[in-house]
CSV table of C-alpha atoms in Angstrom, one decimal:
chain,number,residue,atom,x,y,z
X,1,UNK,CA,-10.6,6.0,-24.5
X,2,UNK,CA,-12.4,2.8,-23.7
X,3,UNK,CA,-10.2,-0.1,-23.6
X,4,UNK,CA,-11.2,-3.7,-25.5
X,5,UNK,CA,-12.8,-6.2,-24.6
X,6,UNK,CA,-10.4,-8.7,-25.2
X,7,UNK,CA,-7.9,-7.7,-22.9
X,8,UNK,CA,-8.3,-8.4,-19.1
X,9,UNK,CA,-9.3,-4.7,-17.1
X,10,UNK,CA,-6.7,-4.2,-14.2
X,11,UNK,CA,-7.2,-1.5,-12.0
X,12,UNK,CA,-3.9,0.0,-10.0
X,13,UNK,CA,-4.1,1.3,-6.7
X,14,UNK,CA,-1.4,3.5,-5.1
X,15,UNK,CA,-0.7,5.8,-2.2
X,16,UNK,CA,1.1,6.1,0.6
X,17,UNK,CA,2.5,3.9,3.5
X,18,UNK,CA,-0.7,3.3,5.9
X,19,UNK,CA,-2.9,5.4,3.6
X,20,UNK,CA,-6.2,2.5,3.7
X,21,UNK,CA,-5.0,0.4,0.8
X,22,UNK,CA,-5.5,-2.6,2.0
X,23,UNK,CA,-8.4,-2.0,3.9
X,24,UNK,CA,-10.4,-0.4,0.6
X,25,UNK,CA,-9.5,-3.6,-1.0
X,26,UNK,CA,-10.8,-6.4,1.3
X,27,UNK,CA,-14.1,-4.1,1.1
X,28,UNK,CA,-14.4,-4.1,-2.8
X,29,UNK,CA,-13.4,-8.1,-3.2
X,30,UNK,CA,-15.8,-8.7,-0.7
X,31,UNK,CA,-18.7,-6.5,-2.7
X,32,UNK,CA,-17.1,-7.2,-6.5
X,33,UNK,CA,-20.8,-8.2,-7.6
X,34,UNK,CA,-20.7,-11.2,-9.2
X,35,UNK,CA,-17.0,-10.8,-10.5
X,36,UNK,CA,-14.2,-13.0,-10.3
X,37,UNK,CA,-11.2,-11.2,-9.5
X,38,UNK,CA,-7.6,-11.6,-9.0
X,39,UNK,CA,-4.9,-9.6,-6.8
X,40,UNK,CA,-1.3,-9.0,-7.0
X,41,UNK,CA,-0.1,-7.6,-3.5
X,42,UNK,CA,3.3,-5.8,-3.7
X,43,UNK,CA,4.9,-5.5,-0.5
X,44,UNK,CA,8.2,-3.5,0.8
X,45,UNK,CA,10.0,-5.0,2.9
X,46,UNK,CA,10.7,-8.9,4.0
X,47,UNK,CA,7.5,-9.7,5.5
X,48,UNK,CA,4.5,-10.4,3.2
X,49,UNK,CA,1.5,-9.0,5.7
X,50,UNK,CA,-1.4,-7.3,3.2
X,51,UNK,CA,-1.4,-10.4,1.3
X,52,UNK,CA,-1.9,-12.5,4.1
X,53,UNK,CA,-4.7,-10.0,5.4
X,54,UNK,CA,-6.5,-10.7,2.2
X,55,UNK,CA,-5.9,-14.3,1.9
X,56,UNK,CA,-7.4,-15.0,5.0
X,57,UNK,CA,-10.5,-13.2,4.2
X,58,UNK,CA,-11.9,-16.5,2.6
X,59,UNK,CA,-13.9,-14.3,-0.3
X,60,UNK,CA,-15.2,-16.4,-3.4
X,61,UNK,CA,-15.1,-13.6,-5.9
X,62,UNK,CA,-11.5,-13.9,-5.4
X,63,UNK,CA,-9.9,-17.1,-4.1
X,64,UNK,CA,-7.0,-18.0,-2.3
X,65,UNK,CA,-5.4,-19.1,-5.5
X,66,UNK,CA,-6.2,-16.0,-7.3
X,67,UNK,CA,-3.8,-13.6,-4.8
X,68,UNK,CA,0.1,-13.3,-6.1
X,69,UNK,CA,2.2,-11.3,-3.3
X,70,UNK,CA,5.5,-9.8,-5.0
X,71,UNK,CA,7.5,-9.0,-1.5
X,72,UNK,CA,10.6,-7.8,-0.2
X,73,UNK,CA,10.9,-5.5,-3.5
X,74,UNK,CA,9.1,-2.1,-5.2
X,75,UNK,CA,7.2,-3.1,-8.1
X,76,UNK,CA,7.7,-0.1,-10.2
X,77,UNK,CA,11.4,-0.9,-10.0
X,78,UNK,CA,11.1,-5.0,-10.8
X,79,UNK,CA,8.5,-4.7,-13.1
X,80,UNK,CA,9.9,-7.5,-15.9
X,81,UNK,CA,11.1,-9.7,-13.2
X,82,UNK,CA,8.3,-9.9,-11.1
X,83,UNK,CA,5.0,-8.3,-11.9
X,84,UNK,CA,4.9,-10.1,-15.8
X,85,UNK,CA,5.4,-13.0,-14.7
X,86,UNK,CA,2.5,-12.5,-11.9
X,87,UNK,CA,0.5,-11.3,-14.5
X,88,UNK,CA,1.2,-14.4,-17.0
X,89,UNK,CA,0.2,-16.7,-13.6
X,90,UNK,CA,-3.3,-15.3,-13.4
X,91,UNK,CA,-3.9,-14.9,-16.9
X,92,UNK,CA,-3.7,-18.8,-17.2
X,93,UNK,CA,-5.7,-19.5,-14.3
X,94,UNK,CA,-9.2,-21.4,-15.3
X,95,UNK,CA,-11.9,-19.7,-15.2
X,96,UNK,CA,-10.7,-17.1,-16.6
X,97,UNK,CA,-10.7,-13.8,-14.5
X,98,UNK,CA,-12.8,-10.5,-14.8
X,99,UNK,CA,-10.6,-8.0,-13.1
X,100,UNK,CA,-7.2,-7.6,-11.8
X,101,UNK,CA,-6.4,-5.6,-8.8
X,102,UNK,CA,-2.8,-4.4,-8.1
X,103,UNK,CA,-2.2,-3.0,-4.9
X,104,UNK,CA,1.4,-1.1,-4.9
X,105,UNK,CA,3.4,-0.5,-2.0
X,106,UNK,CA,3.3,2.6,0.0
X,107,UNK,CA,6.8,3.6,-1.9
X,108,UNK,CA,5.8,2.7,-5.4
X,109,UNK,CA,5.7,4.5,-8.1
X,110,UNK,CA,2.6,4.1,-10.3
X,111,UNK,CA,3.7,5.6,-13.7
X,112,UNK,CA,6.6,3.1,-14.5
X,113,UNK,CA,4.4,0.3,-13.7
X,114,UNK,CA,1.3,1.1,-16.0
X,115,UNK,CA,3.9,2.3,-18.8
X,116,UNK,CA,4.7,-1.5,-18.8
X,117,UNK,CA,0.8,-2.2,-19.7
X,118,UNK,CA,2.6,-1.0,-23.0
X,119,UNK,CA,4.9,-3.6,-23.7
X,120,UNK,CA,3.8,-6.4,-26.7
X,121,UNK,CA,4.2,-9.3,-24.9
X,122,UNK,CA,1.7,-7.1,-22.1
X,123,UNK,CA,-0.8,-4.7,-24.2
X,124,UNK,CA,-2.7,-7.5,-26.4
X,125,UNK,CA,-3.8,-9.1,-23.1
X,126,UNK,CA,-4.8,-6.6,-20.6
X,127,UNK,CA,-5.4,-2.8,-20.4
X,128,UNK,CA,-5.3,-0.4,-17.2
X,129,UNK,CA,-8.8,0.6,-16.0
X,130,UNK,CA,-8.1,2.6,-13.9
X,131,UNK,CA,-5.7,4.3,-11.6
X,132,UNK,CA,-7.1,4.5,-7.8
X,133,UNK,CA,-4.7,6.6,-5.2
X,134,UNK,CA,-5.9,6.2,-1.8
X,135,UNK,CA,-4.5,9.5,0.3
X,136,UNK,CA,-4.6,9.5,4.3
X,137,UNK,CA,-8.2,12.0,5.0
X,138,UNK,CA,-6.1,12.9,8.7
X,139,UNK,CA,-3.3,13.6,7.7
X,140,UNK,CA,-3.9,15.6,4.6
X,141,UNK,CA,-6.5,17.7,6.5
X,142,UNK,CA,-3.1,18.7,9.1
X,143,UNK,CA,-1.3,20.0,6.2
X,144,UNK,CA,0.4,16.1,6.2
X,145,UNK,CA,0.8,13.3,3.5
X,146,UNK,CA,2.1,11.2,6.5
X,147,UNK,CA,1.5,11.3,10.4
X,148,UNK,CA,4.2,13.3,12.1
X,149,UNK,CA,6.1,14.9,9.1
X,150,UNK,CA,7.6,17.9,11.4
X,151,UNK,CA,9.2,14.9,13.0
X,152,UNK,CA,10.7,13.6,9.5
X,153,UNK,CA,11.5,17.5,8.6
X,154,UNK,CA,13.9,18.2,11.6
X,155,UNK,CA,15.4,14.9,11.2
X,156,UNK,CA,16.6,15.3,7.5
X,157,UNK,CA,17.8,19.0,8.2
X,158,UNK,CA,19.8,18.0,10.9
X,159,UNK,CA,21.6,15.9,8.4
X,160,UNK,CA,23.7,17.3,6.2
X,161,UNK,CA,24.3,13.8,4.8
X,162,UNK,CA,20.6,13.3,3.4
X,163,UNK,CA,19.1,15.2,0.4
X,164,UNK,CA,16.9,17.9,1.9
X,165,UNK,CA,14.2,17.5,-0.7
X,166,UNK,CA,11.5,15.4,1.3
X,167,UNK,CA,10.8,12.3,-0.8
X,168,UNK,CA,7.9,11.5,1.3
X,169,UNK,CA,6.4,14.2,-1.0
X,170,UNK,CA,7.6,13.1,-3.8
X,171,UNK,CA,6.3,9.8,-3.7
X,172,UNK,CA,2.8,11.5,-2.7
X,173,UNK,CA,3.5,13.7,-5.4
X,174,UNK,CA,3.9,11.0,-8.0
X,175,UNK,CA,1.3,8.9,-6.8
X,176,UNK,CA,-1.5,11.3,-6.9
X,177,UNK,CA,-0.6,12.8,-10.4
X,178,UNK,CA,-1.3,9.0,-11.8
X,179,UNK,CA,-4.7,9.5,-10.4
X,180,UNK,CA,-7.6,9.0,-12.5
X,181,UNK,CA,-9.7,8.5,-8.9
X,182,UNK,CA,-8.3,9.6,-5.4
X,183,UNK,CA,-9.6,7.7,-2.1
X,184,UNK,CA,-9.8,10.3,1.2
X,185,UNK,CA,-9.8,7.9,3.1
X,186,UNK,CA,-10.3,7.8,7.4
X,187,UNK,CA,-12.8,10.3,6.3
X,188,UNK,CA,-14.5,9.8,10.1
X,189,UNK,CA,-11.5,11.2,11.6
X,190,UNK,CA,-12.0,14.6,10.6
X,191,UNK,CA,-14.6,17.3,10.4
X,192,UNK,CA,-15.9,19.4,7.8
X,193,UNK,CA,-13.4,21.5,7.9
X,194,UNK,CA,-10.2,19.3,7.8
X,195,UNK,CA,-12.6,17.4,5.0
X,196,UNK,CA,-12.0,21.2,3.2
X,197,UNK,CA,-8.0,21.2,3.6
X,198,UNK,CA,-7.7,17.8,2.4
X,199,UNK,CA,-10.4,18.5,-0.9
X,200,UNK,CA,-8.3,21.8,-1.4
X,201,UNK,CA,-4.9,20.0,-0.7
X,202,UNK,CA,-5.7,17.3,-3.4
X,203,UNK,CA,-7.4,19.8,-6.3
X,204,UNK,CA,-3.8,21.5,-6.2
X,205,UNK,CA,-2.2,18.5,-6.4
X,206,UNK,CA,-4.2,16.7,-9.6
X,207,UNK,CA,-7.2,19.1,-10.4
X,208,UNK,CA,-10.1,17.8,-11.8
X,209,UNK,CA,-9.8,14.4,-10.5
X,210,UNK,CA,-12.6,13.3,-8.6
X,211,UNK,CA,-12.2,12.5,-4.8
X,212,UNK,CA,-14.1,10.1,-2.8
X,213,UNK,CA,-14.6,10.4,0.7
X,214,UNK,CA,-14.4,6.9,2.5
X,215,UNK,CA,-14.6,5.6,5.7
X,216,UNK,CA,-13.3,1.7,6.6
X,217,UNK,CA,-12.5,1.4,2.9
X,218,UNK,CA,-16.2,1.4,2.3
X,219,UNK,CA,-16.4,2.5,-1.6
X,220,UNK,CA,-19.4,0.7,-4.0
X,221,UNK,CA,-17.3,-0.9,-6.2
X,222,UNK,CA,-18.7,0.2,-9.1
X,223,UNK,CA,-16.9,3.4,-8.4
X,224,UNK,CA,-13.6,1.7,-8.1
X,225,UNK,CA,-14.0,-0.8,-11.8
X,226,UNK,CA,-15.1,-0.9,-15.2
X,227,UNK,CA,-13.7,2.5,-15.7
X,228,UNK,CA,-12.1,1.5,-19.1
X,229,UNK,CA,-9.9,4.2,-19.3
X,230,UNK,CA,-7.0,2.0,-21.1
X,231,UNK,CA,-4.7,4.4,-18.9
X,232,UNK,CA,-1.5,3.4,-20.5
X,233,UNK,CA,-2.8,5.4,-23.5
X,234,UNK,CA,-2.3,8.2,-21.8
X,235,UNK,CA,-0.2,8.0,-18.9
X,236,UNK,CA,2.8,9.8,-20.9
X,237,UNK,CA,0.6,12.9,-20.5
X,238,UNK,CA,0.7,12.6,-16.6
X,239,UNK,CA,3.9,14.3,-15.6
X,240,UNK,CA,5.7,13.0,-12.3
X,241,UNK,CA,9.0,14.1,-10.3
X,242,UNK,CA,10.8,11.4,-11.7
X,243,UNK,CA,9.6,11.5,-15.4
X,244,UNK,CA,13.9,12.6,-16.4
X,245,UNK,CA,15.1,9.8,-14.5
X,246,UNK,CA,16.3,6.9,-16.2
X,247,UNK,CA,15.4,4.7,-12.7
X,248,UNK,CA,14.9,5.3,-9.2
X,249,UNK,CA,15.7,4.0,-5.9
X,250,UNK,CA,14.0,3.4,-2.4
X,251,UNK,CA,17.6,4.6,-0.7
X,252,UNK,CA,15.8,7.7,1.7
X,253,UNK,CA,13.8,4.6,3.4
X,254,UNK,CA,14.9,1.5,5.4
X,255,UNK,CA,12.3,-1.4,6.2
X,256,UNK,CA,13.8,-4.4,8.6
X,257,UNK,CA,11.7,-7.0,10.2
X,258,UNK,CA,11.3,-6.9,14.2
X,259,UNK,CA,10.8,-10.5,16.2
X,260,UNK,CA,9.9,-10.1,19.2
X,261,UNK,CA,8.2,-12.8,22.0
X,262,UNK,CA,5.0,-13.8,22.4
X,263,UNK,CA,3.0,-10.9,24.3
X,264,UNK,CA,0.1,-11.4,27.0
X,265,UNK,CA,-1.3,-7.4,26.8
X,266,UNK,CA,-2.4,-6.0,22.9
X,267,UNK,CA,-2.8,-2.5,24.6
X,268,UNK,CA,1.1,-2.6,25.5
X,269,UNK,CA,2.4,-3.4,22.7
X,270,UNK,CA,0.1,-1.1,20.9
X,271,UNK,CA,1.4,1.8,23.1
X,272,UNK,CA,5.0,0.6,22.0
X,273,UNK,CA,4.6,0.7,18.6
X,274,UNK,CA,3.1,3.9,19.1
X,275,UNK,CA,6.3,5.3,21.2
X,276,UNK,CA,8.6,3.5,18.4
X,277,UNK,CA,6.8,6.1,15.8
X,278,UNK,CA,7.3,9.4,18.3
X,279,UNK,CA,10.7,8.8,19.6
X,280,UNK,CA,12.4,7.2,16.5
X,281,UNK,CA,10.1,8.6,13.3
X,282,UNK,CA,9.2,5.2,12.2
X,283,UNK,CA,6.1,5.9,9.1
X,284,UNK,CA,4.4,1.9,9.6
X,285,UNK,CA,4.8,-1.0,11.6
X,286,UNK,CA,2.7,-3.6,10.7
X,287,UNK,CA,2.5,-7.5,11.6
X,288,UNK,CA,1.2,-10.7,12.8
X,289,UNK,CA,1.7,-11.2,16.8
X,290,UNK,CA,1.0,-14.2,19.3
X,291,UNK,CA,-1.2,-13.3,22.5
X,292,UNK,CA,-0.4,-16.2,25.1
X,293,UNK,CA,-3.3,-18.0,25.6
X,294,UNK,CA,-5.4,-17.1,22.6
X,295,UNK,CA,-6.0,-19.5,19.5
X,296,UNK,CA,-6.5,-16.3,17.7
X,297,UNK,CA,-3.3,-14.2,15.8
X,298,UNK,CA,-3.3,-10.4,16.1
X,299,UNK,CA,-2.9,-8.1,13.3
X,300,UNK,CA,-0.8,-4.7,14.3
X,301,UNK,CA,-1.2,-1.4,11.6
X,302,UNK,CA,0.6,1.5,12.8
X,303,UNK,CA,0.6,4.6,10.9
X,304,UNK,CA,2.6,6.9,12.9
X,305,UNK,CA,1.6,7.0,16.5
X,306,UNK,CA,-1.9,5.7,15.7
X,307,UNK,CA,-1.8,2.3,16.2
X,308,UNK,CA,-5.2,-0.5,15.6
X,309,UNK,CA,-5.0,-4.2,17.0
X,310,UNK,CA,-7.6,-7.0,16.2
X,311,UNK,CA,-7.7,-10.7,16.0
X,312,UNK,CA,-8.0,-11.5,12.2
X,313,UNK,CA,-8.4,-15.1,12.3
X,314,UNK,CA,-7.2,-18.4,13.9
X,315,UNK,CA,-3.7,-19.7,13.7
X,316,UNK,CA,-3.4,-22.7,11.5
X,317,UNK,CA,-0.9,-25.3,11.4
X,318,UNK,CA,0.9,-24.0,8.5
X,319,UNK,CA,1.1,-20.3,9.9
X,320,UNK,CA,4.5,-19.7,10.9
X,321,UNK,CA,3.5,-18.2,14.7
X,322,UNK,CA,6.6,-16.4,15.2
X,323,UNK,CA,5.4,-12.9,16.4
X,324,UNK,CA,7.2,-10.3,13.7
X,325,UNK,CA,6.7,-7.1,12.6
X,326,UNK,CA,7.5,-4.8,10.0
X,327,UNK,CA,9.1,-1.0,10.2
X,328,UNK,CA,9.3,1.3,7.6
X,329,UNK,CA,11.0,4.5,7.7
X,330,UNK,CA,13.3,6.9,6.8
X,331,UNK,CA,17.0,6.5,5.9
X,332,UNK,CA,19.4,6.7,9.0
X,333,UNK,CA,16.4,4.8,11.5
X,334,UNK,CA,17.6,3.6,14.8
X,335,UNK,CA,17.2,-0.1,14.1
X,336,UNK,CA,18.7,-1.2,17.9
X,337,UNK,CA,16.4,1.8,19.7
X,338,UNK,CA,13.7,0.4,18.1
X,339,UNK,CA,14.1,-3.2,18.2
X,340,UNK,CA,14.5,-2.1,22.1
X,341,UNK,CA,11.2,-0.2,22.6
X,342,UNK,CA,9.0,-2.9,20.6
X,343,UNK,CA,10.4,-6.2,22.0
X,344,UNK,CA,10.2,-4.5,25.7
């Protein structure tokens, strides 16, 4: 179904904690021939660290103005009190913009989020273009969805407290049957074979959707907009875990914010975070840290045990410099064990 004209494309792109979201994204605004885009960057947990990523980038297609963070809360499950009124901010902004990009968090859930394109007050003035899931290539090629799930496994059997379906999978689950394009992404981390599990892993999962290998988020963009699929046509068609369930909750994960001091070695505190994720089954840590003597802030993304480090960009006076980063896991993680092996 091609969506009209008059209504403002907006293309939704899902998957799973640490996945290459993010990363996909800063490479299609930075290649959006000649459109002007805007971005609304949900985030889970208290710390808002993709959108700062992508406001630094300094990118004219889509300007600092034009990126609305929703943190500290799942959009799928605050839809009318936080994503419509993001969307009513960028719809008044002059010029007018080509093409909306919503990055979810790692925990959303895509389906109640483009059932809201339906609304009235929503469906005259935008349409969903697409639906793009970007899947971790790595771990889906170990039989995965996530780094270290035996970890996660063992930990949820050995408590009889905890639901022992895995809603890790479910999320994945619900994320890829949304799909209308699925990203493999960290497609350099694994060979032909591992490309094979993962292809087969995902043609299970949501046949017939096409899947794009990608490496460093490197996708044409043309791939990724102007589908004009008007998704929320037919999204009732796309059947989910949670499609009996009045609402849902993010109760099987805790986030929490870590502070810890300024550090002098990256490499150390990579090999922490790294430890955090083996001994204490943390899924992502990610943050901005200070490295004494250096003008320069450090960006930290861990997925699992695999842990990158790079200076993004100079601090600026208005940065709050305070070294702090974000954990997601699990239900039941050890917050003082951890806060103990990342501070040091």
């Amino acid at each position: 179904m091609t969506a009209s004209l008059s209504r403002v494309p907006c293309t939704v792109v899902t998957g799973f904690l640490g996945a290459g979201k993010t990363t996909l994204i800063r490479n299609l605004l930075e290649n959006a021939k000649g459109k002007r885009l805007a971005l609304i960057v949900n985030e889970f947990g208290d710390v808002g660290v993709d959108g700062d990523i992508l406001r630094s980038c300094g990118i004219d297609s889509c300007p600092e103005e034009n990126i609305v963070e929703l943190a500290n809360g799942c959009i799928c499950c605050t839809v009318a009190d936080d994503f419509v009124p993001a969307l009513d901010q960028i719809l008044a902004r002059s010029p007018k913009v080509d093409h909306i990009i919503i990055e979810t968090s790692g925990l959303a859930l895509p389906k109640p989020l483009v059932q809201a394109f339906q609304w009235p007050t929503v469906k005259g003035r935008v349409t969903v273009d697409g639906v793009v899931a970007v899947v971790d290539g790595a771990a889906l090629a170990d039989g995965q969805v996530a780094t270290d799930m035996d970890a996660l496994a063992k930990q949820r059997a050995a408590d009889d407290s905890l639901d022992h379906d895995d809603p890790v999978e479910e999320v994945f689950d619900d994320q890829v049957a949304c799909a209308d394009l699925i990203i493999l992404s960290k497609n350099d981390l694994i060979d032909a074979a591992g490309a094979a599990r993962a292809n087969a892993a995902l043609d299970h999962a949501r046949p017939g959707v096409k899947v794009v290998p990608s490496a460093n988020g490197k996708v044409d963009a043309s791939l990724l907009l102007g589908l004009g699929l008007a998704v929320e046509d037919d999204i009732e068609n796309r059947k989910t875990h949670h499609d009996d369930e009045l609402d849902h909750e993010h109760d099987d994960f805790d986030s929490f914010v870590v502070e810890i001091p300024a550090i002098v070695n990256p490499d150390e505190l990579a090999a922490r975070v790294a430890a955090a994720a083996e001994n204490e089954n943390v899924l992502r840590v990610k943050g901005f840290v200070q490295v004494d003597g250096k003008p320069m802030r450090l960006l930290v993304q861990g997925v699992g045990p695999r842990v990158n480090h790079y200076y993004d960009r100079a601090w600026t006076d208005a940065d709050d410099r305070r070294s702090r980063l974000v954990v997601i896991g699990l239900k039941g993680l050890n917050r003082p064990a951890i806060e103990k092996i990342l501070v040091g």
